[in-house]
XYZ file of C-alpha atoms in Angstrom:
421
model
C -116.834 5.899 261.534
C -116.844 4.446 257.558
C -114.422 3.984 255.062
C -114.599 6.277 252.728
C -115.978 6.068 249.175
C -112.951 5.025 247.017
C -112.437 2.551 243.832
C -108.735 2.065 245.736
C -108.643 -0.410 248.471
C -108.195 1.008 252.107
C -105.389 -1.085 253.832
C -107.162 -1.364 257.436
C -104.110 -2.760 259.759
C -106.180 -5.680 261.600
C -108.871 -7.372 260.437
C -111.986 -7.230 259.019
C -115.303 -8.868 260.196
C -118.252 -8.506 257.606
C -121.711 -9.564 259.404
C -123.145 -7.581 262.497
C -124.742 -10.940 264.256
C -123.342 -13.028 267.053
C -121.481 -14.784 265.400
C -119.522 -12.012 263.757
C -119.492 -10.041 267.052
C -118.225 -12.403 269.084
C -115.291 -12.613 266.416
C -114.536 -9.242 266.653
C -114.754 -9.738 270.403
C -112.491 -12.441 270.249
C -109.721 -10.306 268.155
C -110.402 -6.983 269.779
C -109.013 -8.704 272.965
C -106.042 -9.959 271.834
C -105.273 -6.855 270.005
C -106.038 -6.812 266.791
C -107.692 -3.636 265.353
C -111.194 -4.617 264.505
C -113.482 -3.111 261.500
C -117.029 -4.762 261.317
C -119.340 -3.578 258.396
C -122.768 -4.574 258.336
C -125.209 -4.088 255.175
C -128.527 -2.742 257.765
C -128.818 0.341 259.280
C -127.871 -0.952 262.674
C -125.974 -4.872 263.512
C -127.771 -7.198 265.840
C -131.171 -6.791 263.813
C -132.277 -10.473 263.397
C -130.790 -11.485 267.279
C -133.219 -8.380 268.359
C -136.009 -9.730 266.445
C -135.642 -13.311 267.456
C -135.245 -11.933 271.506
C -138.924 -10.425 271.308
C -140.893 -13.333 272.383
C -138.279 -14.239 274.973
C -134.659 -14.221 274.517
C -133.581 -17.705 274.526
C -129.790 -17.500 275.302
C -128.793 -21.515 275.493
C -130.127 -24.759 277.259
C -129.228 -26.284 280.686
C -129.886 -30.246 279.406
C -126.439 -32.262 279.810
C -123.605 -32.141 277.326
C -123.662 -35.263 275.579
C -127.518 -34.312 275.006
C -126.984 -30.673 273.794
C -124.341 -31.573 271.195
C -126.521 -34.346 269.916
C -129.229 -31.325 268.806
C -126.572 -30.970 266.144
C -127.618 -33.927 264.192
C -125.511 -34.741 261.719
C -123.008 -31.899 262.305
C -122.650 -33.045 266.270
C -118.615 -34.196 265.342
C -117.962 -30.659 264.109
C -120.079 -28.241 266.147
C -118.989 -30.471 269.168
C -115.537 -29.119 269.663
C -116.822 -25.854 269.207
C -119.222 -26.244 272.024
C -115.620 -27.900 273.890
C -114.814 -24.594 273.755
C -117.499 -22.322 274.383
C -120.628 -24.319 275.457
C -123.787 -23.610 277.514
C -122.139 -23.302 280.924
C -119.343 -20.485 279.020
C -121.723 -18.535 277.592
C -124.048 -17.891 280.549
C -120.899 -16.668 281.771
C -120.341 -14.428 279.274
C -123.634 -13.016 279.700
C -122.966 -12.547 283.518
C -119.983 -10.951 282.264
C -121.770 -8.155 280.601
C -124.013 -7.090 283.900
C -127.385 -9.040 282.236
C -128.512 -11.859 284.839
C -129.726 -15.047 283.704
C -131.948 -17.951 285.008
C -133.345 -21.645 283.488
C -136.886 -22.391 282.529
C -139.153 -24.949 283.453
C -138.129 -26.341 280.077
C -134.548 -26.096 280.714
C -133.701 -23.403 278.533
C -131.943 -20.268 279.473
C -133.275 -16.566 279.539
C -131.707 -13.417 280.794
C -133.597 -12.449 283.655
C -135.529 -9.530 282.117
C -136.538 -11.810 278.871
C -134.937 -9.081 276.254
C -132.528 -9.054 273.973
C -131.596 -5.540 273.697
C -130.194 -4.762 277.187
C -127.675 -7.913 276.312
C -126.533 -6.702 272.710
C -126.239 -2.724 274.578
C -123.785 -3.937 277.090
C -122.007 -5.888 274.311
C -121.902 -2.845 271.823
C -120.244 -0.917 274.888
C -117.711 -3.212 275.446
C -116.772 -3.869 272.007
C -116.283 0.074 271.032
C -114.471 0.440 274.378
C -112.484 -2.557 273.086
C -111.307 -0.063 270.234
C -114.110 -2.154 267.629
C -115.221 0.237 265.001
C -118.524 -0.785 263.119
C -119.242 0.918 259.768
C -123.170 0.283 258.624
C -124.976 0.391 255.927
C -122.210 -1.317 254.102
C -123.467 -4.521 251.700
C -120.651 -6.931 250.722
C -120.789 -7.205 247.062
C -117.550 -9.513 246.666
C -113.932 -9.852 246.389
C -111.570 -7.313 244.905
C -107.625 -8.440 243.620
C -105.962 -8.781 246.598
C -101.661 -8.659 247.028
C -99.149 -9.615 249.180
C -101.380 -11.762 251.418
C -104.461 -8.917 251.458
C -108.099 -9.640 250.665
C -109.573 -6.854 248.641
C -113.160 -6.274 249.649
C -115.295 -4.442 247.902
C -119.026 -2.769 249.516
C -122.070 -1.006 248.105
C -123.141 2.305 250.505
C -125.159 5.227 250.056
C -122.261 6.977 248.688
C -121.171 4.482 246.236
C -118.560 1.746 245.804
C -116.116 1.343 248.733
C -113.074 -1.022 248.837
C -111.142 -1.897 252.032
C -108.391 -4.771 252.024
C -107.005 -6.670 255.481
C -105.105 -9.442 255.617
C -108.115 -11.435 257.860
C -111.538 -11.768 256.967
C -113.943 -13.189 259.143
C -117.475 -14.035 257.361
C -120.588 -13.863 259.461
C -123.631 -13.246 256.775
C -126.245 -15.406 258.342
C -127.934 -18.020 255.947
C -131.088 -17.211 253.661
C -134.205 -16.744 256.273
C -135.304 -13.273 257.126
C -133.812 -11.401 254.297
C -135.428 -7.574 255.601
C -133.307 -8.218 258.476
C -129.858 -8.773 256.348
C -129.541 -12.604 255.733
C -130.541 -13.004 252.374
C -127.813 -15.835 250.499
C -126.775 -13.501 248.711
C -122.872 -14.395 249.595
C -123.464 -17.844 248.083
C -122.452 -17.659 244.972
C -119.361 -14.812 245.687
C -117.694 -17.874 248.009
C -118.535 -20.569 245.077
C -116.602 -18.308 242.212
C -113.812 -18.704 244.564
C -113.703 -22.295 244.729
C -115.707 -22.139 247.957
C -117.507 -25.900 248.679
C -121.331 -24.657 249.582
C -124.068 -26.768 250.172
C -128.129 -25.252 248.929
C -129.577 -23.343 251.554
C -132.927 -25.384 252.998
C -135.411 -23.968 255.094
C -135.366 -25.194 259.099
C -137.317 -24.696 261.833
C -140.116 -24.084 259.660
C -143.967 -24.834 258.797
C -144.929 -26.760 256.183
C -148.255 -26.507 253.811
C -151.427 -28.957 253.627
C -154.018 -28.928 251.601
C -156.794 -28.102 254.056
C -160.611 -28.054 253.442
C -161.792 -23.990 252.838
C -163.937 -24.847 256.162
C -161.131 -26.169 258.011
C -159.179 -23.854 257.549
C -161.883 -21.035 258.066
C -162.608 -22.489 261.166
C -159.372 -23.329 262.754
C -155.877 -21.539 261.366
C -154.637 -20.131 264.479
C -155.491 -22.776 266.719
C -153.240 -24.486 268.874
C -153.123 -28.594 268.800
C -152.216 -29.420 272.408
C -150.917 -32.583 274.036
C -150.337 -34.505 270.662
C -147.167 -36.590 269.377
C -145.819 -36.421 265.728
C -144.312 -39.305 264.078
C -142.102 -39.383 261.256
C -139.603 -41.564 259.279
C -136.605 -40.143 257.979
C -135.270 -41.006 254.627
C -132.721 -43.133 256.437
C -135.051 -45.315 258.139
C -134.813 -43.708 261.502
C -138.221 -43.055 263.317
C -138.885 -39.883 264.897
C -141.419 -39.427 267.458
C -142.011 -36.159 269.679
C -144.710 -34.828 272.004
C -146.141 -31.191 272.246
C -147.899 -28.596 270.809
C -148.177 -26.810 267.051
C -150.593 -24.439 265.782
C -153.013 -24.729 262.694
C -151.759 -21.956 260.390
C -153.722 -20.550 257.221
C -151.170 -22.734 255.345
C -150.465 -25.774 257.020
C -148.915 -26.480 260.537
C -146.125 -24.420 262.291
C -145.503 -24.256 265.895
C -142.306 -25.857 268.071
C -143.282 -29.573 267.914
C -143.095 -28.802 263.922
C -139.997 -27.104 264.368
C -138.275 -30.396 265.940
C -138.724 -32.517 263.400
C -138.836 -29.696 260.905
C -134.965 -31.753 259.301
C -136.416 -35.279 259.310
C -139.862 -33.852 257.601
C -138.276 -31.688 255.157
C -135.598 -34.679 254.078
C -138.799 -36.762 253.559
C -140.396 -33.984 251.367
C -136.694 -33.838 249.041
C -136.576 -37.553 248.600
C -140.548 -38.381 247.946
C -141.774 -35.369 246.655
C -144.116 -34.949 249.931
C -144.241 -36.589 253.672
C -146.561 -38.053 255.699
C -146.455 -37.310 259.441
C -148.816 -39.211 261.867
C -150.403 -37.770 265.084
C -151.000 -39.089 268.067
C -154.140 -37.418 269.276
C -154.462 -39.456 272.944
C -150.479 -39.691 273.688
C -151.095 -40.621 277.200
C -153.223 -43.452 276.266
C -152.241 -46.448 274.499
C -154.029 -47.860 271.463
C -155.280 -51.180 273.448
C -156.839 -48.710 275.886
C -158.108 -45.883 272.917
C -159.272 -49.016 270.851
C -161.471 -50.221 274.197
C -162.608 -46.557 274.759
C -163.797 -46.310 271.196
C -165.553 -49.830 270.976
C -167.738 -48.952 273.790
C -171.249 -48.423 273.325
C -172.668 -45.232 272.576
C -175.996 -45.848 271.906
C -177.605 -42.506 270.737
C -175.195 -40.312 271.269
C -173.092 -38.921 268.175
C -169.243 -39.779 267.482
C -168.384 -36.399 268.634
C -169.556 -36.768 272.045
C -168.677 -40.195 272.077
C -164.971 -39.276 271.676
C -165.484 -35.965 274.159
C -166.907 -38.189 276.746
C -164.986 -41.203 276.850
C -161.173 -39.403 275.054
C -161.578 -35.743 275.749
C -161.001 -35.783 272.071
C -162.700 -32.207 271.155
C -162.121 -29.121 269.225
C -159.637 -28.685 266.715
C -158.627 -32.892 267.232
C -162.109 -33.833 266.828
C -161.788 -31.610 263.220
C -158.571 -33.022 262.475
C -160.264 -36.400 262.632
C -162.863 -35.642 260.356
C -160.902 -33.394 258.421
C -158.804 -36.606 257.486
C -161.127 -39.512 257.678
C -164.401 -41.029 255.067
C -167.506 -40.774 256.967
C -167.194 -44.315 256.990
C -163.938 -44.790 258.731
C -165.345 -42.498 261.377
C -168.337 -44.912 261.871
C -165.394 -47.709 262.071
C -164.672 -48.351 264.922
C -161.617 -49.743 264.391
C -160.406 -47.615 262.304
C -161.426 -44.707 264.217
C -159.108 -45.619 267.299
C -156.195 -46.618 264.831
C -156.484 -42.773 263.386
C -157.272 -41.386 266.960
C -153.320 -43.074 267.633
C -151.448 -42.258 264.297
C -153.649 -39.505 262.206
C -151.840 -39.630 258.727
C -151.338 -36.200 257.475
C -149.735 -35.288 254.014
C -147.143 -32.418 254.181
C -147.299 -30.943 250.759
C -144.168 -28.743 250.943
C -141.360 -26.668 253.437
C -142.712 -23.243 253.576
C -140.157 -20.013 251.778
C -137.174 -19.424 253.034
C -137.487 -15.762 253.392
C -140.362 -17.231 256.336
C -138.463 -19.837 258.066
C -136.831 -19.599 261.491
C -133.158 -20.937 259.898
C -131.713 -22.294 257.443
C -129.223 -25.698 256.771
C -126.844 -25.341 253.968
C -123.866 -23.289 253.504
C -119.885 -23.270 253.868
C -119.544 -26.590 254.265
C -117.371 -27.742 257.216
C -114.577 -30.116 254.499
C -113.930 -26.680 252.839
C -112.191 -25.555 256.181
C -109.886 -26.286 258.385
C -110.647 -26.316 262.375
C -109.892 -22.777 263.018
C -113.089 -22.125 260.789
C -110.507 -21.026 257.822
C -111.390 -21.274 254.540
C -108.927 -23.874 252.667
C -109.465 -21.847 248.806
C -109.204 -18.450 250.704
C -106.494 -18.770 253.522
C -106.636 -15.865 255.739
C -110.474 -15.902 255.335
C -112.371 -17.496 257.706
C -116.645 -18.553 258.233
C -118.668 -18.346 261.159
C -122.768 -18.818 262.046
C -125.555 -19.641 260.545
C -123.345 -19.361 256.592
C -121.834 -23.026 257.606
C -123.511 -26.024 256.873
C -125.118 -27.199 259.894
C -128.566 -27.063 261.660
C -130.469 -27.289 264.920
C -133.750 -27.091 266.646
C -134.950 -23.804 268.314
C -134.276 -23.931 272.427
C -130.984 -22.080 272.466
C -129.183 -24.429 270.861
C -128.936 -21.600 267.050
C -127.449 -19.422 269.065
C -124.905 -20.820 271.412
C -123.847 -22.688 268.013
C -123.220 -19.026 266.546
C -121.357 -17.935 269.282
C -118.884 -20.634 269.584
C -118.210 -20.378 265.986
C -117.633 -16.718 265.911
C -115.098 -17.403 268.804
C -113.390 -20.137 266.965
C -113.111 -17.993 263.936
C -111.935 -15.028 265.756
C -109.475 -16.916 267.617
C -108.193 -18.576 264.507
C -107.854 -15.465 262.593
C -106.280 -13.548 265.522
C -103.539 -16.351 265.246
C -103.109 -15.862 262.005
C -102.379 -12.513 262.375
C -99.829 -13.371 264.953
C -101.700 -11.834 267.657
């Protein structure tokens, strides 16, 4: 069902959700439950297009590591997405998921995948419940901004393929993603609607995301795709605070990508705003230390090459012995000393974050001061934020989207009580 094309606002009597993603489904959950009549327009063809997209490789529902542990993934949002997670944490929302028929079970890694790996079976059971709930979505519907509003309504106004519609309610819950993946509906493109109104926004910034290096035409020829294995990344905030991870990332045409990137994707990127670039350092032996690389290195190799030196005595081969030499003079690989120093913290210059449109996530948004804890929006009471549109950030593992759902709730809670429902 869809409003129909009018330049007069149609008064819906609940509320309206705009945003078709977690976070603004599990608002109109949230309301539809406690009786308010629900209306949730989404600009794609079809809501749940970017959560579909993001379940391909695996849907990643939430992680099983402690609480004090999975808050702290929030960095320097933990105080506010904390008592969200208080709320509706890891532990509630593989409940939920029970709830709708879809099994789940934990990873060797800890995190937390329905039992069939796919996203879609979860968001079908969800769309059932929701229009049995009395929901109504209306697609194809872009936000394009506020209308005069009276008497406590918000006048919305959306773009369709029949022209101009306006609806008003009296609750508005906002759910319009950040700025990555704009073909899948989260462009930014509510940015600067909420800061005409006196909306407090913070710049969208790419997260979870690759970044670009200046590699050598051969290098690159020779190794983009390739994954690094069993290597540490170091890094040093702006702050001062030292950040040092072990895993994997891939050599892209580019740069680097991959989920040890990812990790320390905030950190790196923080370095790149304040300096202009960053240096990261790898750790090509991370189970050795550098007493014991140094000793390995300084050994005699008599004929033999550096290459097979390294192979023989490090297991240092492939893509890590190119990374080496992709780095180093000839003469600092002839150096001994050197040579082990570089083996335990490669220096590699990180020229730039790559587009948002490409990135996993995004930081920036409605920042948390402009609301109050119900997720409402202090210059637009009755209007109320949820998902990736606030200001906060976190690594991949589950941790995006349990984040998104306990906001939606909070927001859809908060704006059922404002309603009086």
């Amino acid at each position: 069902m869809s409003a129909a094309a009018s330049s007069d606002p149609v008064r819906l009597p609940g509320a309206v959700v705009i945003g078709g993603g977690p976070a603004g489904l599990m608002a109109a959950e949230q309301m539809a439950a406690r009786g308010v009549a629900v209306d949730v327009y989404d600009a794609m063809p079809s809501v749940g297009r970017k959560f579909l997209m993001a379940g391909k490789g695996g849907m990643n529902i939430t992680h099983s590591e402690p609480a004090d542990a999975f808050v702290a993934r929030y960095g320097a949002r933990a105080d506010r997405i904390g008592p969200l997670l208080d709320d509706f944490g890891a532990d509630a929302l593989r409940a939920w998921v029970h709830d709708l028929g879809i099994d789940t079970f934990v990873g060797s890694s800890g995190r937390v995948f329905p039992t069939e790996m796919k996203a879609a079976p979860l968001l079908r059971a969800w769309l059932h419940r929701l229009r049995e709930s009395g929901v109504r979505v209306h697609v194809r519907h872009r936000w394009t901004g506020f209308t005069p509003g009276a008497d406590g309504w918000h006048g919305l106004r959306f773009a369709t393929r029949d022209g101009e519609t306006h609806v008003a309610a009296r609750a508005v819950v906002l759910a319009l993603g950040g700025g990555s993946w704009a073909r899948l509906g989260s462009d930014g493109a509510w940015m600067p609607l909420l800061a005409a109104r006196g909306v407090d926004v913070a710049p969208l910034r790419p997260a979870n995301c690759g970044f670009d290096v200046a590699w050598s035409p051969l290098f690159r020829s020779e190794h983009a795709g390739d994954p690094v294995k069993a290597v540490a990344i170091g890094v040093t905030a702006p702050d001062g605070t030292v950040w040092h991870r072990q895993g994997e990332f891939v050599i892209s045409e580019t740069g680097i990508e991959g989920s040890l990137v990812y990790a320390l994707s905030a950190p790196i990127r923080d370095q790149i705003d304040a300096q202009g670039l960053a240096t990261i350092t790898l750790d090509l032996a991370p189970g050795r230390t550098a007493a014991q690389v140094a000793a390995e290195v300084a050994r005699p190799r008599g004929a033999r090459s550096v290459s097979s030196h390294l192979q023989s005595r490090l297991g240092i081969t492939g893509v890590k012995a190119r990374l080496l030499r992709e780095v180093l003079s000839k003469e600092a690989m002839h150096d001994p000393v050197a040579l082990a120093a570089a083996i335990k913290a490669l220096p590699l210059q990180l020229l730039r974050a790559r587009p948002i449109d490409e990135v996993i996530s995004t930081a920036g948004g409605v920042r948390f001061e402009a609301m109050d804890d119900r997720l409402m929006l202090d210059a637009l009471p009755g209007v109320f934020c949820a998902g990736e549109m606030l200001d906060w950030e976190a690594p991949t593992g589950g941790y995006l989207l349990t984040a998104c759902l306990a906001s939606g709730r909070t927001a859809g809670l908060g704006a059922a009580a404002y309603l009086g429902a």
